[in-house]
Amino acid sequence: MTGPEPGPVGPEPILSVRHLSVRAPNRTILDDVSLDFCDREVAAIIGPSGCGKTTLVRSLNRMTEVAPGVRIEGSVRYRGEEIYDPRVNPVLVRQRIGMVFQRPVPFPLSIYENVAFGLRLQGIEEAEVDRTVRRSLEQAGLWKELDGDVERSGLTLSGGQQQRLCIARALAVKPRVLLLDEPAASLDPTATQRIEELIFDLRKEYAVIIVTHNMQQAARIANRTAFLYQGRLIEYSDTHQLFENPREKLTESYVTGRFG
């Protein structure tokens, strides 16, 4: 696997965030964050614990608003359309902008039905469900590993396989953006490598936005990297530039381990 090359920033990013702030009753979690995400690229979000990384990605598909007492300000546009417009159905937003969480949460169903779950909710015909389940498992690198045995419980898979099953489930409803919140944080090095290889392949078709505490992982897989600190976006640039020649002193301190 070779290092990713940043693609050109087009005139219309797939996701455009402007002046996004997220406030809880007693604190500000995100403060005036603005950045763009491009199609067919991997963007990594790094920063110390509690800096707002997870809140940022959850805000990109309207997951943040389900938390009680949280107030969201600013704009998030998907292909030019404001996702927080009250006329926009959040369920449709989450179909286009899928999310996979840090800990894999397969349903207590067969592997097949885990992937088919969202398709059945949409009333997709059975032949198309079959095709989509296989394609999604292939995309997630699971079909060959399972040798077609998709009727056993998803709970019988290893931790890394369960995470890729959750990715396959997200892919089945045909998103254009995939949000990954520390998807390899609880995995061993071998499973982590599989997840990184999968992300590298997925960026050929999707915009992938990954939260990671592992700066080496960001350097390996991301075209662009954003550094958050205390809820503010400090720097967002080409990954190689951010790690090798950061513009901001705070970024330099963080990526060189002199942070504190």
XYZ file of N, CA and C in Angstrom, residues 36-219:
552
model
N -13.818 21.972 4.548
C -14.463 21.251 3.461
C -13.896 19.839 3.365
N -14.738 18.916 2.899
C -14.311 17.542 2.650
C -14.593 17.213 1.191
N -13.607 16.618 0.533
C -13.713 16.322 -0.894
C -14.109 14.868 -1.137
N -14.763 14.645 -2.258
C -15.130 13.297 -2.661
C -13.878 12.499 -3.008
N -13.948 11.195 -2.780
C -12.868 10.252 -3.111
C -11.538 10.661 -2.477
N -11.635 11.080 -1.235
C -10.453 11.350 -0.418
C -10.699 10.834 0.993
N -9.602 10.617 1.712
C -9.676 10.303 3.136
C -9.233 11.537 3.904
N -10.070 11.976 4.820
C -9.719 13.075 5.720
C -9.654 12.524 7.134
N -8.550 12.797 7.820
C -8.393 12.363 9.211
C -8.604 13.538 10.142
N -9.184 13.264 11.299
C -9.370 14.281 12.332
C -8.604 13.812 13.563
N -7.613 14.599 13.985
C -6.777 14.243 15.120
C -6.879 15.328 16.179
N -6.378 14.990 17.365
C -6.373 15.931 18.468
C -6.466 15.190 19.780
N -6.168 15.852 20.900
C -6.211 15.184 22.198
C -7.627 14.792 22.596
N -7.723 13.901 23.555
C -9.040 13.468 24.045
C -9.841 14.674 24.527
N -11.132 14.674 24.181
C -12.011 15.740 24.622
C -11.958 17.005 23.787
N -11.290 16.949 22.619
C -11.152 18.169 21.810
C -12.333 18.390 20.870
N -13.245 17.400 20.761
C -14.427 17.579 19.918
C -14.415 16.773 18.635
N -13.475 15.829 18.491
C -13.371 15.055 17.246
C -14.653 14.279 16.960
N -15.118 13.507 17.943
C -16.319 12.696 17.736
C -17.546 13.576 17.522
N -17.643 14.662 18.267
C -18.771 15.576 18.079
C -18.789 16.133 16.673
N -17.620 16.435 16.124
C -17.562 16.958 14.766
C -18.123 15.949 13.771
N -17.658 14.702 13.814
C -18.150 13.750 12.808
C -19.623 13.415 13.037
N -20.057 13.378 14.288
C -21.478 13.116 14.551
C -22.353 14.264 14.058
N -21.790 15.451 14.004
C -22.547 16.604 13.506
C -22.687 16.577 11.994
N -21.864 15.781 11.323
C -21.900 15.739 9.860
C -23.056 14.915 9.322
N -23.712 14.117 10.177
C -24.914 13.411 9.703
C -26.067 13.515 10.709
N -26.046 14.581 11.485
C -27.146 14.922 12.400
C -27.323 13.907 13.520
N -26.225 13.287 13.935
C -26.292 12.423 15.113
C -26.188 13.229 16.406
N -25.522 14.381 16.342
C -25.327 15.184 17.554
C -26.646 15.694 18.101
N -27.566 16.005 17.223
C -28.813 16.643 17.668
C -29.677 15.744 18.540
N -29.405 14.440 18.560
C -30.217 13.538 19.384
C -29.838 13.628 20.859
N -28.699 14.254 21.199
C -28.289 14.389 22.596
C -29.102 15.501 23.254
N -29.655 15.252 24.444
C -30.487 16.266 25.094
C -29.672 17.497 25.497
N -30.255 18.651 25.299
C -29.647 19.899 25.748
C -28.568 20.448 24.853
N -28.317 19.811 23.730
C -27.259 20.267 22.828
C -27.833 21.262 21.824
N -27.103 22.352 21.604
C -27.510 23.369 20.636
C -26.475 23.435 19.520
N -26.927 23.420 18.266
C -26.040 23.401 17.107
C -26.226 24.696 16.335
N -25.118 25.341 16.016
C -25.141 26.577 15.241
C -24.239 26.406 14.027
N -24.505 27.148 12.988
C -23.683 27.089 11.790
C -24.317 26.242 10.705
N -23.501 25.839 9.744
C -24.011 25.195 8.542
C -23.184 23.967 8.182
N -23.887 22.901 7.752
C -23.244 21.736 7.134
C -23.993 21.477 5.837
N -23.293 21.581 4.718
C -23.922 21.372 3.413
C -23.375 20.109 2.763
N -24.297 19.259 2.327
C -23.951 18.065 1.557
C -24.315 18.337 0.104
N -23.294 18.374 -0.751
C -23.498 18.706 -2.167
C -24.346 19.963 -2.327
N -24.054 20.936 -1.499
C -24.706 22.240 -1.602
C -26.008 22.364 -0.843
N -26.530 21.274 -0.289
C -27.821 21.313 0.410
C -27.603 21.308 1.915
N -28.257 22.231 2.604
C -28.120 22.358 4.042
C -28.795 21.177 4.745
N -27.996 20.354 5.455
C -28.569 19.152 6.085
C -29.381 19.490 7.320
N -29.160 20.672 7.906
C -29.924 21.059 9.097
C -31.179 21.862 8.758
N -31.479 22.001 7.479
C -32.753 22.600 7.094
C -33.881 21.757 7.695
N -34.826 22.376 8.395
C -35.899 21.594 9.038
C -36.727 20.778 8.054
N -36.659 21.092 6.781
C -37.415 20.320 5.785
C -36.680 19.054 5.360
N -35.421 18.915 5.776
C -34.615 17.761 5.380
C -34.801 16.636 6.394
N -35.099 15.438 5.894
C -35.306 14.269 6.743
C -33.951 13.738 7.221
N -33.704 13.699 8.547
C -32.401 13.219 9.030
C -32.123 11.769 8.667
N -33.156 10.961 8.478
C -32.939 9.569 8.068
C -32.282 9.520 6.694
N -32.727 10.377 5.793
C -32.124 10.436 4.460
C -30.696 10.960 4.530
N -30.453 11.902 5.436
C -29.085 12.397 5.628
C -28.170 11.250 6.023
N -28.638 10.405 6.944
C -27.787 9.318 7.447
C -27.627 8.186 6.437
N -28.509 8.113 5.453
C -28.295 7.166 4.361
C -27.168 7.642 3.452
N -27.123 8.943 3.202
C -26.098 9.486 2.320
C -24.760 9.655 3.038
N -24.833 9.865 4.348
C -23.627 10.091 5.148
C -23.652 9.055 6.269
N -23.076 7.890 5.995
C -23.134 6.772 6.937
C -22.072 6.886 8.012
N -22.318 6.196 9.141
C -21.373 6.275 10.262
C -21.126 4.901 10.854
N -19.853 4.660 11.202
C -19.443 3.436 11.886
C -18.721 3.862 13.162
N -19.087 3.248 14.270
C -18.595 3.693 15.573
C -17.331 2.940 16.000
N -16.743 3.423 17.090
C -15.474 2.864 17.558
C -15.600 1.381 17.884
N -16.615 1.018 18.610
C -16.810 -0.393 18.960
C -17.839 -0.994 18.000
N -17.495 -2.105 17.366
C -18.451 -2.717 16.439
C -19.714 -3.153 17.159
N -20.854 -2.882 16.557
C -22.136 -3.231 17.166
C -22.985 -4.023 16.157
N -22.554 -5.257 15.840
C -23.407 -6.073 14.963
C -24.711 -6.409 15.667
N -25.790 -6.495 14.891
C -27.069 -6.897 15.444
C -27.043 -8.404 15.744
N -27.839 -8.863 16.692
C -27.896 -10.305 16.985
C -28.691 -11.052 15.909
N -28.201 -10.936 14.690
C -28.823 -11.530 13.513
C -27.738 -12.218 12.704
N -28.131 -12.877 11.643
C -27.141 -13.478 10.754
C -26.310 -12.388 10.086
N -25.151 -12.787 9.564
C -24.311 -11.855 8.820
C -25.114 -11.236 7.676
N -25.846 -12.081 6.969
C -26.659 -11.620 5.842
C -27.657 -10.565 6.294
N -28.401 -10.859 7.366
C -29.454 -9.937 7.800
C -28.885 -8.667 8.409
N -27.664 -8.729 8.959
C -27.016 -7.499 9.417
C -26.854 -6.527 8.262
N -26.361 -7.035 7.124
C -26.111 -6.170 5.981
C -27.420 -5.770 5.305
N -28.390 -6.676 5.313
C -29.668 -6.422 4.637
C -30.598 -5.521 5.439
N -30.269 -5.239 6.694
C -31.196 -4.576 7.609
C -31.747 -3.269 7.041
N -30.862 -2.370 6.645
C -31.309 -1.074 6.121
C -32.051 -1.192 4.809
N -31.674 -2.192 4.006
C -32.343 -2.400 2.721
C -33.789 -2.836 2.924
N -34.001 -3.678 3.911
C -35.372 -4.139 4.185
C -36.245 -2.990 4.688
N -35.651 -2.096 5.460
C -36.412 -0.934 5.921
C -36.852 -0.062 4.755
N -36.069 -0.078 3.673
C -36.405 0.701 2.485
C -37.342 -0.048 1.548
N -37.653 -1.312 1.843
C -38.549 -2.077 0.989
C -37.929 -2.520 -0.320
N -36.602 -2.717 -0.329
C -35.908 -3.144 -1.540
C -36.309 -4.580 -1.875
N -36.488 -4.866 -3.161
C -36.895 -6.211 -3.571
C -35.777 -7.211 -3.285
N -36.175 -8.480 -3.092
C -35.259 -9.491 -2.578
C -34.052 -9.725 -3.486
N -34.254 -9.728 -4.787
C -33.134 -9.964 -5.697
C -32.079 -8.866 -5.553
N -32.528 -7.649 -5.392
C -31.592 -6.537 -5.219
C -30.918 -6.605 -3.854
N -31.663 -7.054 -2.838
C -31.061 -7.252 -1.514
C -29.909 -8.244 -1.619
N -30.138 -9.365 -2.299
C -29.090 -10.376 -2.470
C -27.847 -9.787 -3.122
N -28.049 -9.059 -4.203
C -26.911 -8.476 -4.916
C -26.163 -7.477 -4.047
N -26.919 -6.661 -3.321
C -26.297 -5.615 -2.521
C -25.554 -6.188 -1.325
N -26.123 -7.206 -0.693
C -25.449 -7.833 0.445
C -24.108 -8.407 0.003
N -24.107 -9.118 -1.112
C -22.842 -9.696 -1.580
C -21.844 -8.597 -1.938
N -22.298 -7.578 -2.677
C -21.388 -6.516 -3.072
C -20.807 -5.806 -1.854
N -21.631 -5.550 -0.845
C -21.167 -4.838 0.346
C -20.164 -5.676 1.131
N -20.422 -6.976 1.234
C -19.470 -7.854 1.921
C -18.168 -7.965 1.144
N -18.264 -7.948 -0.174
C -17.048 -7.959 -0.996
C -16.261 -6.671 -0.796
N -16.957 -5.542 -0.781
C -16.282 -4.264 -0.568
C -15.568 -4.228 0.781
N -16.183 -4.851 1.770
C -15.605 -4.871 3.114
C -14.572 -5.974 3.298
N -14.293 -6.723 2.240
C -13.286 -7.770 2.306
C -13.694 -8.980 3.112
N -14.999 -9.215 3.250
C -15.476 -10.320 4.080
C -15.990 -11.510 3.282
N -16.446 -11.296 2.063
C -17.120 -12.374 1.329
C -16.222 -13.593 1.164
N -15.005 -13.382 0.716
C -14.098 -14.514 0.525
C -13.695 -15.129 1.862
N -13.479 -14.303 2.865
C -13.116 -14.824 4.185
C -14.196 -15.748 4.729
N -15.442 -15.388 4.489
C -16.565 -16.169 5.019
C -16.894 -17.358 4.137
N -16.320 -17.391 2.924
C -16.572 -18.482 1.973
C -18.074 -18.679 1.757
N -18.793 -17.553 1.691
C -20.225 -17.611 1.423
C -21.088 -17.975 2.612
N -20.494 -18.254 3.779
C -21.269 -18.654 4.960
C -21.793 -17.401 5.658
N -22.918 -16.888 5.164
C -23.460 -15.637 5.687
C -24.687 -15.846 6.564
N -25.003 -17.097 6.855
C -26.183 -17.376 7.678
C -25.854 -17.503 9.151
N -24.566 -17.587 9.487
C -24.243 -17.654 10.918
C -24.321 -16.264 11.536
N -24.389 -16.238 12.842
C -24.576 -14.979 13.550
C -23.392 -14.043 13.340
N -23.696 -12.774 13.172
C -22.636 -11.782 13.086
C -21.832 -11.684 14.367
N -22.406 -12.134 15.482
C -21.715 -12.082 16.769
C -20.604 -13.121 16.876
N -20.544 -14.079 15.943
C -19.495 -15.097 15.978
C -18.208 -14.632 15.310
N -18.227 -13.480 14.664
C -17.045 -12.977 13.977
C -16.037 -12.396 14.965
N -14.792 -12.329 14.533
C -13.769 -11.681 15.346
C -14.056 -10.184 15.424
N -13.354 -9.494 16.332
C -13.587 -8.063 16.492
C -13.348 -7.287 15.212
N -12.259 -7.598 14.508
C -11.971 -6.907 13.257
C -12.991 -7.209 12.189
N -13.444 -8.468 12.126
C -14.469 -8.837 11.152
C -15.800 -8.169 11.487
N -16.122 -8.076 12.779
C -17.356 -7.394 13.170
C -17.323 -5.926 12.745
N -16.165 -5.295 12.873
C -16.073 -3.898 12.448
C -16.280 -3.786 10.941
N -15.706 -4.699 10.181
C -15.897 -4.663 8.732
C -17.335 -5.037 8.362
N -17.984 -5.862 9.178
C -19.406 -6.144 8.957
C -20.224 -4.865 9.140
N -19.890 -4.077 10.150
C -20.596 -2.813 10.362
C -20.345 -1.848 9.208
N -19.138 -1.871 8.658
C -18.849 -1.048 7.487
C -19.673 -1.535 6.293
N -19.752 -2.864 6.110
C -20.567 -3.420 5.017
C -22.028 -3.005 5.176
N -22.525 -3.019 6.404
C -23.918 -2.617 6.657
C -24.126 -1.158 6.283
N -23.136 -0.310 6.587
C -23.237 1.104 6.212
C -23.174 1.275 4.697
N -22.337 0.486 4.025
C -22.191 0.598 2.578
C -23.428 0.122 1.827
N -24.185 -0.781 2.423
C -25.322 -1.395 1.723
C -26.371 -0.369 1.307
N -26.537 0.696 2.077
C -27.568 1.690 1.746
C -27.023 2.779 0.816
N -25.829 2.530 0.281
C -25.226 3.361 -0.775
C -25.006 4.810 -0.329
N -24.195 4.996 0.708
C -23.847 6.368 1.092
C -22.846 6.945 0.105
N -22.633 8.248 0.187
C -21.550 8.883 -0.574
C -20.410 9.290 0.350
N -20.723 9.410 1.635
C -19.712 9.770 2.636
C -19.768 8.720 3.737
N -18.579 8.297 4.213
C -18.500 7.315 5.286
C -17.722 7.938 6.434
N -18.361 8.027 7.604
C -17.746 8.560 8.810
C -17.300 7.396 9.686
N -16.035 7.393 10.070
C -15.478 6.313 10.883
C -14.894 6.917 12.155
N -15.489 6.570 13.301
C -15.043 7.130 14.579
C -14.101 6.140 15.263
N -12.805 6.327 15.073
C -11.767 5.457 15.635
C -12.077 3.984 15.392
N -12.227 3.575 14.137
C -12.700 2.215 13.839
C -11.717 1.119 14.207
N -10.450 1.460 14.441
C -9.458 0.424 14.777
C -8.943 0.553 16.197
N -9.572 1.402 17.001
C -9.033 1.689 18.336
C -8.970 0.456 19.231
N -9.904 -0.478 19.075
C -9.947 -1.647 19.955
C -9.446 -2.917 19.267
N -8.757 -2.760 18.121
C -8.355 -3.920 17.330
C -6.855 -4.179 17.441
N -6.467 -5.439 17.180
C -5.051 -5.783 17.187
C -4.393 -5.274 15.899
N -3.047 -5.304 15.831
C -2.360 -4.740 14.658
C -2.768 -5.361 13.326
N -3.008 -6.675 13.298
C -3.398 -7.317 12.044
C -4.764 -6.827 11.583
N -5.722 -6.783 12.524
C -7.059 -6.302 12.175
C -7.029 -4.822 11.801
N -6.179 -4.066 12.479
C -6.031 -2.645 12.147
C -5.529 -2.462 10.724
N -4.563 -3.280 10.320
C -4.045 -3.192 8.959
C -5.141 -3.480 7.937
N -5.993 -4.470 8.233
C -7.087 -4.781 7.316
C -8.042 -3.603 7.182
N -8.337 -2.941 8.291
C -9.223 -1.779 8.256
C -8.586 -0.657 7.439
N -7.291 -0.433 7.618
C -6.617 0.623 6.868
C -6.595 0.306 5.372
N -6.348 -0.949 5.025
C -6.371 -1.339 3.611
C -7.767 -1.142 3.023
N -8.783 -1.458 3.831
C -10.161 -1.263 3.381
C -10.446 0.218 3.142
N -10.019 1.079 4.065
C -10.232 2.518 3.904
C -9.538 3.016 2.638
N -8.340 2.527 2.406
C -7.590 2.938 1.230
C -8.339 2.574 -0.048
N -9.002 1.406 -0.049
C -9.798 0.998 -1.210
C -11.086 1.807 -1.318
N -11.727 2.056 -0.180
C -13.018 2.748 -0.206
C -12.911 4.168 -0.732
N -11.767 4.798 -0.545
C -11.662 6.186 -0.992
C -11.713 6.302 -2.519
N -11.632 5.183 -3.233
C -11.770 5.220 -4.682
C -13.205 5.545 -5.095
N -14.162 5.297 -4.183
C -15.577 5.518 -4.491
C -16.272 6.496 -3.552
N -15.718 6.702 -2.363
C -16.419 7.471 -1.344
C -15.515 8.553 -0.768
N -16.146 9.524 -0.124
C -15.420 10.403 0.784
C -15.395 9.698 2.137
N -14.209 9.535 2.715
C -14.067 8.862 4.000
C -13.491 9.863 4.998
N -14.171 10.000 6.137
C -13.718 10.904 7.195
C -13.513 10.066 8.443
N -12.283 10.041 8.943
C -11.946 9.156 10.048
C -11.419 9.945 11.236
N -11.974 9.680 12.400
C -11.408 10.161 13.653
C -10.383 9.133 14.105
N -9.190 9.593 14.449
C -8.175 8.667 14.931
C -7.319 9.334 15.997
N -6.961 8.558 17.018
C -6.014 9.032 18.031
C -4.586 8.685 17.627
N -4.452 7.925 16.526
C -3.171 7.399 16.087
C -2.635 8.263 14.945
N -1.659 9.113 15.240
C -1.150 10.022 14.223
C -0.445 9.280 13.092
N 0.190 8.146 13.413
C 0.818 7.350 12.358
C -0.234 6.803 11.399
N -1.376 6.450 11.928
C -2.459 5.978 11.070
C -2.938 7.092 10.146
N -3.108 8.278 10.680
C -3.509 9.411 9.843
C -2.489 9.644 8.739
N -1.205 9.576 9.079
C -0.160 9.803 8.080
C -0.178 8.735 6.996
